[in-house]
mmCIF file of C-alpha atoms in Angstrom:
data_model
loop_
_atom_site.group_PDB
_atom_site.id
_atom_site.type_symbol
_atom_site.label_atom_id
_atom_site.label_comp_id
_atom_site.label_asym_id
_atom_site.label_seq_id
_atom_site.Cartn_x
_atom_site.Cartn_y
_atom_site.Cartn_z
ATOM 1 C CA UNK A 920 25.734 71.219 -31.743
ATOM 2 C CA UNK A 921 23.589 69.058 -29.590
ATOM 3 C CA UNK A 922 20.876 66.606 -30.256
ATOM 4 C CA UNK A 923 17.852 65.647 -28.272
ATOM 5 C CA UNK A 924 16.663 62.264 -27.973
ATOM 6 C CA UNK A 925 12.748 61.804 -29.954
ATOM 7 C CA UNK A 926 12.547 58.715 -27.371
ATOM 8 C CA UNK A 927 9.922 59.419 -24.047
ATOM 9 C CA UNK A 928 11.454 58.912 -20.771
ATOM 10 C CA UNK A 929 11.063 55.405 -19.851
ATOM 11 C CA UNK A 930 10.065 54.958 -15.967
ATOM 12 C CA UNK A 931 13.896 54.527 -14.599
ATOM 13 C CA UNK A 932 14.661 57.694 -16.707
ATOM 14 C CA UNK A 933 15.904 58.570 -20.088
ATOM 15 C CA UNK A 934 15.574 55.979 -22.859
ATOM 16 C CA UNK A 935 18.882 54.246 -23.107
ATOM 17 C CA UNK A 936 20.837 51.277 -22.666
ATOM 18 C CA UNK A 937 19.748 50.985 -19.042
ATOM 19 C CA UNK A 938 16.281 52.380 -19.737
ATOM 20 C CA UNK A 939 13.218 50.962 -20.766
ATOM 21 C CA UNK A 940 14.842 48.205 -22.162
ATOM 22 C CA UNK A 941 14.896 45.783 -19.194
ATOM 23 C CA UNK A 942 11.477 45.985 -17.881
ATOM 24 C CA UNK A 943 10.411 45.258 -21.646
ATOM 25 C CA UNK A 944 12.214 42.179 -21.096
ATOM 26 C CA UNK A 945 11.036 41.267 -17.811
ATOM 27 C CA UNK A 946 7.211 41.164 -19.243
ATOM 28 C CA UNK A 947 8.205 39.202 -22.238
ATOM 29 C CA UNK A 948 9.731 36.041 -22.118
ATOM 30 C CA UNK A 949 11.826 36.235 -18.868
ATOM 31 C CA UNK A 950 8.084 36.535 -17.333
ATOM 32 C CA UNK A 951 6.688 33.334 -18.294
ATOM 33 C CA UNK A 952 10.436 32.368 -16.699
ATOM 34 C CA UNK A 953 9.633 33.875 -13.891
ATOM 35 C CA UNK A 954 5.962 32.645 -13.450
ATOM 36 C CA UNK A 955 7.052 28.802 -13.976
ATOM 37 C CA UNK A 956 9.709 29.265 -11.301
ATOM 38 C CA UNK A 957 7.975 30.415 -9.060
ATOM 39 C CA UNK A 958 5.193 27.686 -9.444
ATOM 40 C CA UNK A 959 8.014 24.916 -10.021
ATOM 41 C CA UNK A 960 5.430 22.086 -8.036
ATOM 42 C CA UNK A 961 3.344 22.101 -11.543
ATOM 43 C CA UNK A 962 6.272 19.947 -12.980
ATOM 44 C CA UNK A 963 5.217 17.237 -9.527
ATOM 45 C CA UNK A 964 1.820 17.577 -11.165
ATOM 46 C CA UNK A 965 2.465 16.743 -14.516
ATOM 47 C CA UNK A 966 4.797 13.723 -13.679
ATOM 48 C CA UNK A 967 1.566 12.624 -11.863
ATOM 49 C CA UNK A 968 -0.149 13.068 -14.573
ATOM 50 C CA UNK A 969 1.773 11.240 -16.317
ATOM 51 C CA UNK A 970 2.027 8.304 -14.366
ATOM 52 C CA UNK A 971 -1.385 8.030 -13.560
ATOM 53 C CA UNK A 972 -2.511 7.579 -17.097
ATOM 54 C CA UNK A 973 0.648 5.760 -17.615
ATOM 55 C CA UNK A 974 -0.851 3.242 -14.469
ATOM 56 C CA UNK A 975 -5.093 3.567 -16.025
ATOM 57 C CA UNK A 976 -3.522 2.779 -19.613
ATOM 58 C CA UNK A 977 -1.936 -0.073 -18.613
ATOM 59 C CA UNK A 978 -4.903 -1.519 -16.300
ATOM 60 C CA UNK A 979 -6.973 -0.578 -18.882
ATOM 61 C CA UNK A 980 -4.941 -2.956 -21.699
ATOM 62 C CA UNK A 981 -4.293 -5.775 -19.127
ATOM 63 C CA UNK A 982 -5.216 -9.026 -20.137
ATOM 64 C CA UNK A 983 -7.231 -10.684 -17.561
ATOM 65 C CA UNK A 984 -10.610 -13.023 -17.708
ATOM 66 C CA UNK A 985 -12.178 -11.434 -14.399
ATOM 67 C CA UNK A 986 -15.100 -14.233 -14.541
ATOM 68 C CA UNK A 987 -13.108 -16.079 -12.899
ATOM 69 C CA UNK A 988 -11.871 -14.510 -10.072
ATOM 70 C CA UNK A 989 -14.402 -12.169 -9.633
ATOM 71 C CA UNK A 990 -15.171 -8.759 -8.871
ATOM 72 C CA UNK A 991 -11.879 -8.151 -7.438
ATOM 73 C CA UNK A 992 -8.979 -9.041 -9.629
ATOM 74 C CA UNK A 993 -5.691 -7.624 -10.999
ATOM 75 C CA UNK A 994 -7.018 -4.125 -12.297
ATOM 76 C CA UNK A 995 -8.292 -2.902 -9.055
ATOM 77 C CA UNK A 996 -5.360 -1.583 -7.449
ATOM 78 C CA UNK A 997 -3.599 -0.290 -10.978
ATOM 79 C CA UNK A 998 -7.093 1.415 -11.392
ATOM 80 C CA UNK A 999 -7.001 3.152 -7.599
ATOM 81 C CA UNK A 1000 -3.668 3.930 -7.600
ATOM 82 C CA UNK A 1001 -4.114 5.519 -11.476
ATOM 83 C CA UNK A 1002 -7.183 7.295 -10.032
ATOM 84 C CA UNK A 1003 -5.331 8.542 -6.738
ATOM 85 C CA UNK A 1004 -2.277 9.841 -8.877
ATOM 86 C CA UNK A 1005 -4.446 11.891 -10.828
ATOM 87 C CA UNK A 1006 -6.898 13.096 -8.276
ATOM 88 C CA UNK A 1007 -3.492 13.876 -6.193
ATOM 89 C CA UNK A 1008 -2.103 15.963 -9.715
ATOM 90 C CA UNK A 1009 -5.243 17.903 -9.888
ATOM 91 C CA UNK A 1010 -5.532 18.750 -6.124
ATOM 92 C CA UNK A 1011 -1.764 19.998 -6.193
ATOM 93 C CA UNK A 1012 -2.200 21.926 -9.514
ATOM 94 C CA UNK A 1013 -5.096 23.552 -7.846
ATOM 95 C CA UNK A 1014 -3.425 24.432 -4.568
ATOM 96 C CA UNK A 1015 -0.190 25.869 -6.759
ATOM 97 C CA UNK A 1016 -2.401 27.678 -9.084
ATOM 98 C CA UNK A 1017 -4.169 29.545 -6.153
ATOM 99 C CA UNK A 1018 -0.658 30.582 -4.708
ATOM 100 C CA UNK A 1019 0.443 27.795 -2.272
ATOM 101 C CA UNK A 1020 3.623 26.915 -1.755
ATOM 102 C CA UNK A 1021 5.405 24.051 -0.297
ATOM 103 C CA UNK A 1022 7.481 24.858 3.070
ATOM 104 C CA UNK A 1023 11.233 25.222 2.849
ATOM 105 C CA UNK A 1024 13.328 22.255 3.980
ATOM 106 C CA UNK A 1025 15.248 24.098 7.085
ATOM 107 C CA UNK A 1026 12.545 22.270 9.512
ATOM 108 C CA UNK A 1027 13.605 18.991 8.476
ATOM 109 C CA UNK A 1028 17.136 17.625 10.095
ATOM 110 C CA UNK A 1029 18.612 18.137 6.853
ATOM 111 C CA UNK A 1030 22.082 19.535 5.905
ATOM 112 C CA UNK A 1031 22.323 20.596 2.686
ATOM 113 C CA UNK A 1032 25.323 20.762 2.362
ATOM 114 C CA UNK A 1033 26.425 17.565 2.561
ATOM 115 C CA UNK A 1034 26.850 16.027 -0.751
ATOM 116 C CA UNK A 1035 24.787 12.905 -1.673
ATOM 117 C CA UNK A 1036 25.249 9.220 -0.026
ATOM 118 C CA UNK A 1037 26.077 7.468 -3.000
ATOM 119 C CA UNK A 1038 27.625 4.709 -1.170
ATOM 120 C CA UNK A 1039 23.664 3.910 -0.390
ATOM 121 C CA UNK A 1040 22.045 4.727 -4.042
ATOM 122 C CA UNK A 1041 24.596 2.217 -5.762
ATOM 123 C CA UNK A 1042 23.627 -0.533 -3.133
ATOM 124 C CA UNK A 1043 20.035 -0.106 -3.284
ATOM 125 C CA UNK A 1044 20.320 0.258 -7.264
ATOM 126 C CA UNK A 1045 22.182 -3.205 -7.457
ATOM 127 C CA UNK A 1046 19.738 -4.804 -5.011
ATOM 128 C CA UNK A 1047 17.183 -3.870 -7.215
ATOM 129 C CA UNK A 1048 19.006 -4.973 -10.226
ATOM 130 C CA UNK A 1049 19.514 -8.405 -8.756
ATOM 131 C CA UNK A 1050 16.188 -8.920 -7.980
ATOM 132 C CA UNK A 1051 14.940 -7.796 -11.188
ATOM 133 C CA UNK A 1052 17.487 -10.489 -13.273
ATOM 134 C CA UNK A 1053 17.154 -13.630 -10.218
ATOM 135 C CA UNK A 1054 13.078 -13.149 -9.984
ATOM 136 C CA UNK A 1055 12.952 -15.829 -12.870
ATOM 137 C CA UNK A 1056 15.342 -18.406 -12.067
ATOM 138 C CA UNK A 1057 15.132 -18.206 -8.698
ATOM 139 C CA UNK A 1058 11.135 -17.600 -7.989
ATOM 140 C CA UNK A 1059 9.599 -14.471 -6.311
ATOM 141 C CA UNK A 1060 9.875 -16.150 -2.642
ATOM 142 C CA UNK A 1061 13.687 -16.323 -2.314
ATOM 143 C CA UNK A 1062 14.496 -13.033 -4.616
ATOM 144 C CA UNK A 1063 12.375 -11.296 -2.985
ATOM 145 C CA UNK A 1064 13.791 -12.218 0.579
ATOM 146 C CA UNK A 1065 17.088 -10.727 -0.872
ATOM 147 C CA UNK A 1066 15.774 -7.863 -1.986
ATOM 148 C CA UNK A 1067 14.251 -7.287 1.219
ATOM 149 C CA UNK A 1068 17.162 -8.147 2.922
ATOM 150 C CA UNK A 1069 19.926 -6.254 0.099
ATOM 151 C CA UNK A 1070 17.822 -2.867 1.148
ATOM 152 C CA UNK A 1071 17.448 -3.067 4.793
ATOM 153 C CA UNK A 1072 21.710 -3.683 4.693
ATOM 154 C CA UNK A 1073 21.971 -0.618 2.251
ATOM 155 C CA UNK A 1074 19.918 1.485 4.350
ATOM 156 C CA UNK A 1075 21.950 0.986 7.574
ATOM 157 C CA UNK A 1076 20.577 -2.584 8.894
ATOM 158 C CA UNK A 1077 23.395 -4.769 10.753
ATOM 159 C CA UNK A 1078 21.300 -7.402 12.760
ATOM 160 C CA UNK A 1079 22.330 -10.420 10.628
ATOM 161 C CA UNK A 1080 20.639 -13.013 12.682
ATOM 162 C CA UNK A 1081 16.714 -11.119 12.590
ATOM 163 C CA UNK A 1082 16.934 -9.519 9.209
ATOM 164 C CA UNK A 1083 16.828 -12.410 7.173
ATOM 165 C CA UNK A 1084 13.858 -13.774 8.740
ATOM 166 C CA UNK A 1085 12.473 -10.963 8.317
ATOM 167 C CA UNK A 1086 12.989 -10.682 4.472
ATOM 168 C CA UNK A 1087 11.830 -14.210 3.986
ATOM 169 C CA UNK A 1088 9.091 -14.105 6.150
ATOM 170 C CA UNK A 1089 7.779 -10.656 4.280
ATOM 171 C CA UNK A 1090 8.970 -12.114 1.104
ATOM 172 C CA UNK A 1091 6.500 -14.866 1.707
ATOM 173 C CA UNK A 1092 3.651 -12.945 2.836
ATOM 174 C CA UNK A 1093 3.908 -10.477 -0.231
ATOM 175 C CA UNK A 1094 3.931 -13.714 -2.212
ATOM 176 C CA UNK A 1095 1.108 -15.573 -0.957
ATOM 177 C CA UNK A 1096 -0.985 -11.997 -0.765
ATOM 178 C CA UNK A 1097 -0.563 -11.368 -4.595
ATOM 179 C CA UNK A 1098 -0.502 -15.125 -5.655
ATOM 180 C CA UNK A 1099 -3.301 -16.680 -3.748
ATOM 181 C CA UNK A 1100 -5.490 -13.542 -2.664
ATOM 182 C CA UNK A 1101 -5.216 -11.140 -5.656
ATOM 183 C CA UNK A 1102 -4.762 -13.903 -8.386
ATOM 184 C CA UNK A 1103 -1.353 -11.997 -9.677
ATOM 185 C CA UNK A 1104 0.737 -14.753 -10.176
ATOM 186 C CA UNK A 1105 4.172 -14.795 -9.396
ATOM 187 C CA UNK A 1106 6.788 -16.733 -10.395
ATOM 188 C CA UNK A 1107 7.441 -19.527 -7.338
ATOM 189 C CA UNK A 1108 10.872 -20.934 -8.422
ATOM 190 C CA UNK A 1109 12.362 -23.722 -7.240
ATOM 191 C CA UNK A 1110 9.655 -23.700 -4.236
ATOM 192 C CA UNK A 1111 6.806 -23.643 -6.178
ATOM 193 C CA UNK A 1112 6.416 -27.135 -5.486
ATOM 194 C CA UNK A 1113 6.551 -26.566 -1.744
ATOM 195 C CA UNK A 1114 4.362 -23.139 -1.664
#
């Protein structure tokens, strides 16, 4: 005695375990899967997003008595660079949103396959770590000359005699810019008697 399925024929044939079944799934949740990786950018857009109302929130709760320097003070730049993160966000979103994609990375002189330098990320990382803990005993002008100096080494640098002029000379700049032009002040050190 034989039975007939009640089931209809699904579009790959008879209902079964290879029927219907998997397109069903395809539309459900593995769709929405499927739609966000496709459109993977949207997660660039959120971090700026993020990060640009991160930037406005904190320009916005800065503390600063802008009578006295004028127009131009310490929020200006937070509150461009807030603006131009989210303006950037909302462009991208747009452009992903309407179906464009970002070109694949076999133009660039790239191999893939090549596992990461981390030789160069732990360098740079304790450059920037040493900076970060000698900026207060040590004053903006010199520890930022070695942080200048740390990255240009970790990134492949070997002219000993220029790049340290170099560092101290952009250390100094940087310092004077933010200091005496943008009324950030930054710690001077052990040379703040000299600067």
């Amino acid at each position: 005695m034989t039975t007939e399925s009640t089931e209809p024929d699904g579009p790959t044939g008879p209902a079964g375990p290879a029927g219907p079944a998997e397109p069903a799934a395809a539309s459900g949740g593995g769709g929405a899967r499927a739609w966000l990786r496709e459109r993977s950018e949207l997660g660039v857009c959120l971090l700026l997003f993020a990060l640009g109302v991160l930037v406005l929130t904190d320009a916005l709760t800065m503390d600063v008595d802008i009578a006295q320097r004028g127009p131009i003070g310490p929020r200006t730049v937070p509150f461009v660079v807030g603006a131009g993160l989210l303006l950037v966000g909302a462009l991208l979103a747009v452009d992903v949103l309407r179906g464009g994609r970002g070109e694949a990375e076999g133009g660039e002189d790239v191999d893939l396959d090549e596992p990461a330098d981390w030789r160069t990320v732990l360098l740079l990382t304790g450059v920037f770590l040493g900076a970060a803990v000698l900026i207060g005993p040590l004053g903006f002008p010199i520890a930022g000359a070695l942080l200048f100096w740390g990255a240009a080494y970790a990134l492949g640098s070997r002219h000993h005699d220029r790049d340290p002029l170099i560092a101290a000379g952009l250390s100094l700049f940087t310092y004077f810019v933010f200091d005496n032009l943008l009324g950030v002040p930054l710690p001077g050190g052990p040379l703040m008697g000299v600067l």
